[in-house]
Amino acid sequence: MKMALSPLKESHKRKRFDCGNERINKFLKESANSAAKRNLSRTFVLEGSDETDIAGFYSLSNIEVKVPVPHKLYKKYPNPLPGVTLARMGVDEDYQGQGIAKIMVIDAMRRTLLINENMGVVGLFVDAKDDDLVTFYQNHGFIFLQKEEHTSKLWMPIESIVKFFKDRK
């Protein structure tokens, strides 16, 4: 299996993909291509056993983030801030447990860094839907967006992404 991620193509076998989460499967099978055509998001795939097989995928889209009024940074950032959101991600059941999710998160960080270099963003955001996903993202450097309990919104500030890639050189 090659480890490069590439944009989703019509030739990728989306119907065979099954990550065990019907909502994620449905997005890839029914919505990913139309979202790209409408410039709402971009989906990237890690090919599996051949160039049409999908081992995993993730989607990126833009997001506007508002700093809450009582937050100490509100005076500095009273207007919505641009960011990138890791909107959806899934690994096919045949490929789970092989570190593919980590590869995809690092690729999403790399693409966020490129977006930042070209237009400026404050970071990479994710809405983890359950406790296991919160833990996964925290283990990969994401932090809670707000200091509230019972939230699933996490982010990685652009400074952390820059540092991650500098430290790897």
N, CA and C atoms as an extended XYZ file, in Angstrom:
507
Properties=species:S:1:pos:R:3:atomname:S:1:resname:S:1:resid:I:1 pbc="F F F"
N         0.843       -1.174        0.000 N   MET     1
C         0.000        0.000        0.000 CA  MET     1
C         0.889        1.237        0.000 C   MET     1
N         0.600        2.175       -0.921 N   LYS     2
C         1.364        3.419       -0.910 CA  LYS     2
C         0.816        4.330        0.166 C   LYS     2
N         1.662        5.221        0.664 N   MET     3
C         1.265        6.044        1.796 CA  MET     3
C         0.923        7.491        1.427 C   MET     3
N         0.900        7.839        0.151 N   ALA     4
C         0.543        9.192       -0.249 CA  ALA     4
C        -0.970        9.325       -0.344 C   ALA     4
N        -1.458       10.444        0.099 N   LEU     5
C        -2.882       10.725       -0.029 CA  LEU     5
C        -3.105       11.581       -1.255 C   LEU     5
N        -4.197       11.319       -1.940 N   SER     6
C        -4.511       12.070       -3.154 CA  SER     6
C        -5.991       12.435       -3.146 C   SER     6
N        -6.383       13.429       -3.950 N   PRO     7
C        -7.796       13.796       -4.003 CA  PRO     7
C        -8.673       12.619       -4.449 C   PRO     7
N        -9.883       12.566       -3.916 N   LEU     8
C       -10.865       11.559       -4.302 CA  LEU     8
C       -11.156       11.678       -5.795 C   LEU     8
N       -11.179       10.535       -6.489 N   LYS     9
C       -11.468       10.500       -7.923 CA  LYS     9
C       -12.702        9.637       -8.167 C   LYS     9
N       -13.309        9.826       -9.325 N   GLU    10
C       -14.467        9.010       -9.713 CA  GLU    10
C       -14.108        7.526       -9.744 C   GLU    10
N       -12.851        7.212      -10.063 N   SER    11
C       -12.437        5.811      -10.188 CA  SER    11
C       -12.279        5.099       -8.846 C   SER    11
N       -12.239        5.839       -7.734 N   HIS    12
C       -12.136        5.186       -6.426 CA  HIS    12
C       -13.443        4.441       -6.113 C   HIS    12
N       -13.304        3.239       -5.583 N   LYS    13
C       -14.453        2.380       -5.287 CA  LYS    13
C       -15.064        2.756       -3.936 C   LYS    13
N       -15.877        3.788       -3.953 N   ARG    14
C       -16.495        4.297       -2.732 CA  ARG    14
C       -17.533        3.338       -2.172 C   ARG    14
N       -18.245        2.630       -3.043 N   LYS    15
C       -19.329        1.737       -2.588 CA  LYS    15
C       -18.813        0.599       -1.711 C   LYS    15
N       -17.562        0.182       -1.904 N   ARG    16
C       -16.989       -0.913       -1.110 CA  ARG    16
C       -16.494       -0.455        0.258 C   ARG    16
N       -16.327        0.835        0.450 N   PHE    17
C       -15.759        1.362        1.695 CA  PHE    17
C       -16.719        1.148        2.860 C   PHE    17
N       -16.177        0.675        3.994 N   ASP    18
C       -16.969        0.508        5.208 CA  ASP    18
C       -16.055        0.683        6.416 C   ASP    18
N       -16.251        1.791        7.119 N   CYS    19
C       -15.441        2.051        8.313 CA  CYS    19
C       -16.163        1.639        9.592 C   CYS    19
N       -17.391        1.142        9.457 N   GLY    20
C       -18.165        0.753       10.629 CA  GLY    20
C       -19.055        1.869       11.154 C   GLY    20
N       -19.007        3.046       10.525 N   ASN    21
C       -19.835        4.186       10.931 CA  ASN    21
C       -20.661        4.595        9.717 C   ASN    21
N       -21.957        4.349        9.776 N   GLU    22
C       -22.811        4.565        8.609 CA  GLU    22
C       -22.843        6.021        8.155 C   GLU    22
N       -22.768        6.953        9.099 N   ARG    23
C       -22.767        8.380        8.751 CA  ARG    23
C       -21.523        8.744        7.933 C   ARG    23
N       -20.380        8.232        8.336 N   ILE    24
C       -19.127        8.495        7.615 CA  ILE    24
C       -19.151        7.785        6.259 C   ILE    24
N       -19.593        6.528        6.236 N   ASN    25
C       -19.706        5.787        4.971 CA  ASN    25
C       -20.599        6.540        3.988 C   ASN    25
N       -21.744        7.002        4.478 N   LYS    26
C       -22.709        7.683        3.616 CA  LYS    26
C       -22.115        8.960        3.022 C   LYS    26
N       -21.359        9.712        3.821 N   PHE    27
C       -20.738       10.924        3.290 CA  PHE    27
C       -19.825       10.580        2.115 C   PHE    27
N       -18.951        9.599        2.291 N   LEU    28
C       -18.019        9.239        1.222 CA  LEU    28
C       -18.764        8.745       -0.014 C   LEU    28
N       -19.752        7.901        0.188 N   LYS    29
C       -20.455        7.277       -0.936 CA  LYS    29
C       -21.401        8.230       -1.656 C   LYS    29
N       -22.020        9.162       -0.919 N   GLU    30
C       -23.083        9.969       -1.512 CA  GLU    30
C       -22.811       11.464       -1.606 C   GLU    30
N       -21.902       11.995       -0.797 N   SER    31
C       -21.776       13.453       -0.724 CA  SER    31
C       -20.399       14.022       -1.039 C   SER    31
N       -19.339       13.251       -0.897 N   ALA    32
C       -17.979       13.790       -1.017 CA  ALA    32
C       -17.720       14.432       -2.373 C   ALA    32
N       -18.106       13.757       -3.460 N   ASN    33
C       -17.868       14.319       -4.794 CA  ASN    33
C       -18.667       15.593       -5.019 C   ASN    33
N       -19.941       15.609       -4.639 N   SER    34
C       -20.749       16.806       -4.862 CA  SER    34
C       -20.261       17.958       -3.983 C   SER    34
N       -19.798       17.681       -2.775 N   ALA    35
C       -19.259       18.740       -1.911 CA  ALA    35
C       -18.019       19.364       -2.543 C   ALA    35
N       -17.192       18.545       -3.179 N   ALA    36
C       -16.001       19.070       -3.865 CA  ALA    36
C       -16.398       19.917       -5.067 C   ALA    36
N       -17.355       19.439       -5.841 N   LYS    37
C       -17.802       20.191       -7.023 CA  LYS    37
C       -18.397       21.545       -6.641 C   LYS    37
N       -19.029       21.605       -5.470 N   ARG    38
C       -19.638       22.856       -5.003 CA  ARG    38
C       -18.665       23.690       -4.165 C   ARG    38
N       -17.398       23.249       -4.087 N   ASN    39
C       -16.349       23.942       -3.326 CA  ASN    39
C       -16.677       24.083       -1.842 C   ASN    39
N       -17.328       23.065       -1.289 N   LEU    40
C       -17.639       23.057        0.132 CA  LEU    40
C       -16.571       22.337        0.948 C   LEU    40
N       -15.922       21.348        0.332 N   SER    41
C       -14.871       20.598        1.004 CA  SER    41
C       -14.032       19.879       -0.041 C   SER    41
N       -12.924       19.341        0.407 N   ARG    42
C       -12.077       18.496       -0.426 CA  ARG    42
C       -11.845       17.202        0.341 C   ARG    42
N       -11.946       16.086       -0.366 N   THR    43
C       -11.748       14.778        0.243 CA  THR    43
C       -10.478       14.158       -0.321 C   THR    43
N        -9.675       13.595        0.576 N   PHE    44
C        -8.400       12.978        0.216 CA  PHE    44
C        -8.444       11.520        0.653 C   PHE    44
N        -7.895       10.641       -0.182 N   VAL    45
C        -7.942        9.209        0.107 CA  VAL    45
C        -6.539        8.615        0.170 C   VAL    45
N        -6.422        7.624        1.017 N   LEU    46
C        -5.230        6.781        1.061 CA  LEU    46
C        -5.637        5.492        0.375 C   LEU    46
N        -4.995        5.213       -0.749 N   GLU    47
C        -5.367        4.035       -1.524 CA  GLU    47
C        -4.888        2.774       -0.831 C   GLU    47
N        -5.666        1.721       -1.001 N   GLY    48
C        -5.370        0.448       -0.375 CA  GLY    48
C        -4.597       -0.477       -1.286 C   GLY    48
N        -5.145       -1.652       -1.532 N   SER    49
C        -4.448       -2.711       -2.268 CA  SER    49
C        -4.219       -2.370       -3.738 C   SER    49
N        -5.044       -1.490       -4.299 N   ASP    50
C        -4.813       -1.019       -5.669 CA  ASP    50
C        -5.248        0.437       -5.752 C   ASP    50
N        -5.080        1.037       -6.894 N   GLU    51
C        -5.329        2.481       -7.001 CA  GLU    51
C        -6.805        2.872       -6.989 C   GLU    51
N        -7.702        1.892       -6.949 N   THR    52
C        -9.130        2.219       -6.839 CA  THR    52
C        -9.683        1.899       -5.450 C   THR    52
N        -8.937        1.143       -4.651 N   ASP    53
C        -9.342        0.743       -3.308 CA  ASP    53
C        -9.093        1.899       -2.331 C   ASP    53
N       -10.013        2.142       -1.412 N   ILE    54
C        -9.863        3.211       -0.421 CA  ILE    54
C        -9.608        2.589        0.946 C   ILE    54
N        -8.394        2.789        1.462 N   ALA    55
C        -8.054        2.320        2.802 CA  ALA    55
C        -8.583        3.303        3.850 C   ALA    55
N        -8.547        4.590        3.515 N   GLY    56
C        -9.023        5.620        4.421 CA  GLY    56
C        -9.228        6.919        3.675 C   GLY    56
N        -9.972        7.816        4.286 N   PHE    57
C       -10.194        9.131        3.682 CA  PHE    57
C       -10.428       10.166        4.766 C   PHE    57
N       -10.222       11.407        4.391 N   TYR    58
C       -10.638       12.518        5.241 CA  TYR    58
C       -11.040       13.684        4.359 C   TYR    58
N       -11.835       14.595        4.914 N   SER    59
C       -12.285       15.787        4.201 CA  SER    59
C       -11.896       17.025        4.988 C   SER    59
N       -11.506       18.051        4.254 N   LEU    60
C       -11.196       19.357        4.835 CA  LEU    60
C       -12.173       20.395        4.302 C   LEU    60
N       -12.535       21.337        5.140 N   SER    61
C       -13.335       22.484        4.699 CA  SER    61
C       -12.933       23.687        5.544 C   SER    61
N       -13.412       24.874        5.123 N   ASN    62
C       -13.077       26.059        5.895 CA  ASN    62
C       -14.093       26.231        7.012 C   ASN    62
N       -13.665       27.017        7.982 N   ILE    63
C       -14.511       27.285        9.138 CA  ILE    63
C       -14.223       28.713        9.592 C   ILE    63
N       -15.233       29.360       10.129 N   GLU    64
C       -15.045       30.648       10.796 CA  GLU    64
C       -15.183       30.408       12.286 C   GLU    64
N       -14.227       30.903       13.038 N   VAL    65
C       -14.222       30.709       14.479 CA  VAL    65
C       -14.405       32.061       15.150 C   VAL    65
N       -15.319       32.124       16.096 N   LYS    66
C       -15.541       33.363       16.841 CA  LYS    66
C       -14.995       33.194       18.255 C   LYS    66
N       -14.242       34.181       18.691 N   VAL    67
C       -13.737       34.179       20.059 CA  VAL    67
C       -14.876       34.668       20.959 C   VAL    67
N       -15.231       33.916       21.990 N   PRO    68
C       -16.320       34.343       22.878 CA  PRO    68
C       -16.002       35.697       23.534 C   PRO    68
N       -17.028       36.522       23.709 N   VAL    69
C       -16.844       37.871       24.258 CA  VAL    69
C       -16.067       37.870       25.580 C   VAL    69
N       -16.361       36.975       26.540 N   PRO    70
C       -15.616       37.049       27.810 CA  PRO    70
C       -14.172       36.527       27.710 C   PRO    70
N       -13.777       35.947       26.586 N   HIS    71
C       -12.438       35.371       26.453 CA  HIS    71
C       -11.386       36.468       26.434 C   HIS    71
N       -10.219       36.195       27.011 N   LYS    72
C        -9.150       37.203       27.094 CA  LYS    72
C        -8.655       37.659       25.722 C   LYS    72
N        -8.844       36.861       24.676 N   LEU    73
C        -8.379       37.242       23.340 CA  LEU    73
C        -9.428       38.000       22.526 C   LEU    73
N       -10.615       38.215       23.104 N   TYR    74
C       -11.686       38.843       22.331 CA  TYR    74
C       -11.302       40.234       21.821 C   TYR    74
N       -10.653       41.045       22.643 N   LYS    75
C       -10.278       42.400       22.213 CA  LYS    75
C        -9.305       42.347       21.034 C   LYS    75
N        -8.452       41.350       21.024 N   LYS    76
C        -7.485       41.206       19.934 CA  LYS    76
C        -8.145       40.633       18.678 C   LYS    76
N        -9.142       39.767       18.860 N   TYR    77
C        -9.810       39.091       17.738 CA  TYR    77
C       -11.326       39.185       17.861 C   TYR    77
N       -11.925       40.380       17.685 N   PRO    78
C       -13.383       40.508       17.839 CA  PRO    78
C       -14.163       39.966       16.644 C   PRO    78
N       -13.505       39.744       15.528 N   ASN    79
C       -14.179       39.276       14.319 CA  ASN    79
C       -13.930       37.789       14.104 C   ASN    79
N       -14.760       37.146       13.304 N   PRO    80
C       -14.522       35.722       13.013 CA  PRO    80
C       -13.132       35.502       12.407 C   PRO    80
N       -12.526       34.388       12.789 N   LEU    81
C       -11.183       34.035       12.339 CA  LEU    81
C       -11.253       32.852       11.372 C   LEU    81
N       -10.391       32.819       10.344 N   PRO    82
C       -10.403       31.704        9.406 CA  PRO    82
C        -9.666       30.491        9.963 C   PRO    82
N       -10.217       29.327        9.702 N   GLY    83
C        -9.579       28.079       10.109 CA  GLY    83
C        -9.905       26.986        9.114 C   GLY    83
N        -9.338       25.828        9.355 N   VAL    84
C        -9.583       24.638        8.537 CA  VAL    84
C       -10.195       23.601        9.467 C   VAL    84
N       -11.210       22.896        8.986 N   THR    85
C       -11.798       21.845        9.806 CA  THR    85
C       -11.601       20.485        9.150 C   THR    85
N       -11.191       19.541        9.960 N   LEU    86
C       -11.121       18.143        9.547 CA  LEU    86
C       -12.542       17.624        9.733 C   LEU    86
N       -13.315       17.711        8.649 N   ALA    87
C       -14.758       17.520        8.734 CA  ALA    87
C       -15.166       16.059        8.913 C   ALA    87
N       -14.551       15.173        8.165 N   ARG    88
C       -14.886       13.744        8.251 CA  ARG    88
C       -13.621       12.935        8.031 C   ARG    88
N       -13.552       11.795        8.706 N   MET    89
C       -12.412       10.898        8.509 CA  MET    89
C       -12.876        9.483        8.815 C   MET    89
N       -12.408        8.529        7.995 N   GLY    90
C       -12.745        7.134        8.225 CA  GLY    90
C       -11.673        6.219        7.672 C   GLY    90
N       -11.500        5.074        8.323 N   VAL    91
C       -10.566        4.038        7.876 CA  VAL    91
C       -11.393        2.778        7.645 C   VAL    91
N       -11.259        2.197        6.458 N   ASP    92
C       -11.980        0.971        6.134 CA  ASP    92
C       -11.641       -0.113        7.164 C   ASP    92
N       -12.641       -0.917        7.522 N   GLU    93
C       -12.442       -1.959        8.538 CA  GLU    93
C       -11.303       -2.909        8.202 C   GLU    93
N       -11.050       -3.160        6.929 N   ASP    94
C        -9.951       -4.050        6.531 CA  ASP    94
C        -8.579       -3.456        6.820 C   ASP    94
N        -8.505       -2.146        7.057 N   TYR    95
C        -7.224       -1.466        7.260 CA  TYR    95
C        -7.085       -0.847        8.652 C   TYR    95
N        -8.070       -1.026        9.513 N   GLN    96
C        -8.001       -0.432       10.847 CA  GLN    96
C        -6.897       -1.084       11.664 C   GLN    96
N        -6.321       -0.290       12.580 N   GLY    97
C        -5.249       -0.778       13.442 CA  GLY    97
C        -3.876       -0.732       12.809 C   GLY    97
N        -3.737       -0.062       11.667 N   GLN    98
C        -2.454        0.005       10.967 CA  GLN    98
C        -1.838        1.407       10.992 C   GLN    98
N        -2.389        2.316       11.772 N   GLY    99
C        -1.842        3.661       11.874 CA  GLY    99
C        -2.266        4.612       10.767 C   GLY    99
N        -3.288        4.230       10.016 N   ILE   100
C        -3.731        5.044        8.882 CA  ILE   100
C        -4.341        6.361        9.350 C   ILE   100
N        -5.093        6.359       10.431 N   ALA   101
C        -5.696        7.597       10.931 CA  ALA   101
C        -4.617        8.614       11.283 C   ALA   101
N        -3.544        8.165       11.893 N   LYS   102
C        -2.434        9.066       12.239 CA  LYS   102
C        -1.812        9.647       10.968 C   LYS   102
N        -1.611        8.829        9.959 N   ILE   103
C        -1.055        9.307        8.681 CA  ILE   103
C        -1.967       10.375        8.092 C   ILE   103
N        -3.269       10.156        8.169 N   MET   104
C        -4.206       11.117        7.596 CA  MET   104
C        -4.242       12.418        8.393 C   MET   104
N        -4.147       12.344        9.717 N   VAL   105
C        -4.117       13.567       10.525 CA  VAL   105
C        -2.869       14.381       10.191 C   VAL   105
N        -1.735       13.733       10.055 N   ILE   106
C        -0.501       14.445        9.700 CA  ILE   106
C        -0.622       15.064        8.310 C   ILE   106
N        -1.252       14.366        7.376 N   ASP   107
C        -1.463       14.929        6.047 CA  ASP   107
C        -2.396       16.144        6.124 C   ASP   107
N        -3.434       16.068        6.938 N   ALA   108
C        -4.350       17.203        7.117 CA  ALA   108
C        -3.599       18.388        7.727 C   ALA   108
N        -2.697       18.125        8.653 N   MET   109
C        -1.873       19.190        9.235 CA  MET   109
C        -0.989       19.823        8.153 C   MET   109
N        -0.400       19.002        7.303 N   ARG   110
C         0.465       19.506        6.233 CA  ARG   110
C        -0.332       20.384        5.273 C   ARG   110
N        -1.510       19.943        4.903 N   ARG   111
C        -2.346       20.741        4.002 CA  ARG   111
C        -2.809       22.033        4.676 C   ARG   111
N        -3.077       21.993        5.981 N   THR   112
C        -3.439       23.201        6.718 CA  THR   112
C        -2.276       24.186        6.716 C   THR   112
N        -1.070       23.688        6.867 N   LEU   113
C         0.113       24.541        6.823 CA  LEU   113
C         0.241       25.220        5.455 C   LEU   113
N        -0.020       24.473        4.386 N   LEU   114
C         0.023       25.057        3.036 CA  LEU   114
C        -1.059       26.114        2.858 C   LEU   114
N        -2.245       25.853        3.361 N   ILE   115
C        -3.326       26.835        3.287 CA  ILE   115
C        -2.914       28.088        4.056 C   ILE   115
N        -2.333       27.906        5.230 N   ASN   116
C        -1.891       29.034        6.036 CA  ASN   116
C        -0.849       29.875        5.297 C   ASN   116
N         0.078       29.226        4.623 N   GLU   117
C         1.115       29.945        3.885 CA  GLU   117
C         0.525       30.777        2.754 C   GLU   117
N        -0.621       30.368        2.230 N   ASN   118
C        -1.222       31.056        1.100 CA  ASN   118
C        -2.317       32.052        1.465 C   ASN   118
N        -2.969       31.874        2.616 N   MET   119
C        -4.036       32.816        2.960 CA  MET   119
C        -4.161       33.120        4.441 C   MET   119
N        -3.557       32.342        5.302 N   GLY   120
C        -3.616       32.585        6.734 CA  GLY   120
C        -4.822       31.945        7.401 C   GLY   120
N        -4.572       31.088        8.374 N   VAL   121
C        -5.611       30.466        9.197 CA  VAL   121
C        -5.076       30.360       10.623 C   VAL   121
N        -5.984       30.203       11.567 N   VAL   122
C        -5.559       30.120       12.966 CA  VAL   122
C        -5.282       28.692       13.423 C   VAL   122
N        -5.733       27.686       12.648 N   GLY   123
C        -5.468       26.321       13.057 CA  GLY   123
C        -6.379       25.317       12.384 C   GLY   123
N        -6.224       24.063       12.828 N   LEU   124
C        -6.990       22.923       12.333 CA  LEU   124
C        -7.970       22.505       13.426 C   LEU   124
N        -9.244       22.410       13.076 N   PHE   125
C       -10.308       22.128       14.031 CA  PHE   125
C       -10.941       20.774       13.747 C   PHE   125
N       -11.482       20.152       14.791 N   VAL   126
C       -12.189       18.886       14.643 CA  VAL   126
C       -13.274       18.816       15.703 C   VAL   126
N       -14.376       18.182       15.348 N   ASP   127
C       -15.452       17.937       16.295 CA  ASP   127
C       -15.509       16.430       16.506 C   ASP   127
N       -14.829       15.965       17.535 N   ALA   128
C       -14.771       14.527       17.835 CA  ALA   128
C       -16.102       14.098       18.421 C   ALA   128
N       -16.699       13.052       17.857 N   LYS   129
C       -18.062       12.682       18.223 CA  LYS   129
C       -18.184       11.770       19.442 C   LYS   129
N       -17.086       11.189       19.917 N   ASP   130
C       -17.173       10.356       21.120 CA  ASP   130
C       -15.860       10.424       21.895 C   ASP   130
N       -15.871        9.863       23.106 N   ASP   131
C       -14.715        9.963       23.993 CA  ASP   131
C       -13.459        9.339       23.405 C   ASP   131
N       -13.604        8.216       22.681 N   ASP   132
C       -12.431        7.583       22.071 CA  ASP   132
C       -11.787        8.501       21.041 C   ASP   132
N       -12.611        9.207       20.268 N   LEU   133
C       -12.072       10.139       19.275 CA  LEU   133
C       -11.429       11.345       19.942 C   LEU   133
N       -12.030       11.851       21.025 N   VAL   134
C       -11.424       12.951       21.769 CA  VAL   134
C       -10.029       12.536       22.217 C   VAL   134
N        -9.913       11.351       22.787 N   THR   135
C        -8.613       10.851       23.248 CA  THR   135
C        -7.640       10.702       22.087 C   THR   135
N        -8.087       10.155       20.959 N   PHE   136
C        -7.231       10.009       19.776 CA  PHE   136
C        -6.654       11.362       19.364 C   PHE   136
N        -7.524       12.362       19.224 N   TYR   137
C        -7.048       13.679       18.784 CA  TYR   137
C        -6.157       14.337       19.828 C   TYR   137
N        -6.481       14.191       21.102 N   GLN   138
C        -5.616       14.746       22.148 CA  GLN   138
C        -4.237       14.094       22.093 C   GLN   138
N        -4.185       12.798       21.845 N   ASN   139
C        -2.901       12.100       21.746 CA  ASN   139
C        -2.074       12.557       20.544 C   ASN   139
N        -2.732       13.238       19.608 N   HIS   140
C        -2.025       13.734       18.427 CA  HIS   140
C        -1.868       15.255       18.454 C   HIS   140
N        -2.004       15.862       19.635 N   GLY   141
C        -1.674       17.268       19.806 CA  GLY   141
C        -2.828       18.247       19.770 C   GLY   141
N        -4.048       17.777       19.621 N   PHE   142
C        -5.196       18.680       19.620 CA  PHE   142
C        -5.559       19.037       21.058 C   PHE   142
N        -6.083       20.239       21.233 N   ILE   143
C        -6.493       20.715       22.547 CA  ILE   143
C        -7.957       21.163       22.470 C   ILE   143
N        -8.606       21.263       23.632 N   PHE   144
C        -9.987       21.714       23.653 CA  PHE   144
C       -10.070       23.155       23.193 C   PHE   144
N       -11.080       23.457       22.412 N   LEU   145
C       -11.289       24.805       21.895 CA  LEU   145
C       -11.613       25.766       23.031 C   LEU   145
N       -12.416       25.313       23.957 N   GLN   146
C       -12.751       26.108       25.131 CA  GLN   146
C       -12.471       25.275       26.360 C   GLN   146
N       -12.328       25.907       27.481 N   LYS   147
C       -12.001       25.214       28.720 CA  LYS   147
C       -13.253       24.651       29.391 C   LYS   147
N       -14.201       24.203       28.591 N   GLU   148
C       -15.440       23.659       29.136 CA  GLU   148
C       -15.389       22.135       29.142 C   GLU   148
N       -15.977       21.544       30.135 N   GLU   149
C       -16.137       20.106       30.108 CA  GLU   149
C       -17.277       19.747       29.153 C   GLU   149
N       -17.327       18.509       28.771 N   HIS   150
C       -18.402       17.962       27.941 CA  HIS   150
C       -18.467       18.600       26.550 C   HIS   150
N       -17.322       18.956       26.009 N   THR   151
C       -17.286       19.460       24.636 CA  THR   151
C       -16.479       18.486       23.795 C   THR   151
N       -16.773       18.458       22.521 N   SER   152
C       -16.029       17.577       21.628 CA  SER   152
C       -15.252       18.391       20.593 C   SER   152
N       -15.257       19.710       20.747 N   LYS   153
C       -14.573       20.570       19.793 CA  LYS   153
C       -13.123       20.766       20.217 C   LYS   153
N       -12.227       20.323       19.341 N   LEU   154
C       -10.796       20.423       19.597 CA  LEU   154
C       -10.136       21.163       18.442 C   LEU   154
N        -8.921       21.641       18.685 N   TRP   155
C        -8.183       22.295       17.612 CA  TRP   155
C        -6.695       22.173       17.842 C   TRP   155
N        -5.953       22.412       16.780 N   MET   156
C        -4.512       22.484       16.842 CA  MET   156
C        -4.127       23.851       16.278 C   MET   156
N        -3.622       24.744       17.143 N   PRO   157
C        -3.238       26.073       16.670 CA  PRO   157
C        -2.177       25.979       15.566 C   PRO   157
N        -2.202       26.939       14.655 N   ILE   158
C        -1.255       26.915       13.543 CA  ILE   158
C         0.186       26.923       14.051 C   ILE   158
N         0.439       27.579       15.173 N   GLU   159
C         1.797       27.591       15.733 CA  GLU   159
C         2.254       26.176       16.092 C   GLU   159
N         1.339       25.356       16.591 N   SER   160
C         1.671       23.970       16.932 CA  SER   160
C         1.964       23.152       15.678 C   SER   160
N         1.229       23.423       14.601 N   ILE   161
C         1.465       22.715       13.343 CA  ILE   161
C         2.825       23.098       12.775 C   ILE   161
N         3.138       24.395       12.788 N   VAL   162
C         4.448       24.862       12.313 CA  VAL   162
C         5.556       24.186       13.113 C   VAL   162
N         5.414       24.172       14.434 N   LYS   163
C         6.423       23.550       15.304 CA  LYS   163
C         6.562       22.057       15.018 C   LYS   163
N         5.444       21.370       14.811 N   PHE   164
C         5.474       19.934       14.525 CA  PHE   164
C         6.370       19.643       13.320 C   PHE   164
N         6.188       20.389       12.246 N   PHE   165
C         6.963       20.123       11.030 CA  PHE   165
C         8.408       20.625       11.147 C   PHE   165
N         8.656       21.689       11.916 N   LYS   166
C        10.032       22.140       12.148 CA  LYS   166
C        10.809       21.095       12.933 C   LYS   166
N        10.152       20.517       13.941 N   ASP   167
C        10.799       19.510       14.792 CA  ASP   167
C        11.117       18.228       14.032 C   ASP   167
N        10.436       17.984       12.927 N   ARG   168
C        10.645       16.754       12.142 CA  ARG   168
C        11.798       16.882       11.178 C   ARG   168
N        12.295       18.095       10.967 N   LYS   169
C        13.394       18.292       10.006 CA  LYS   169
C        14.710       17.856       10.563 C   LYS   169
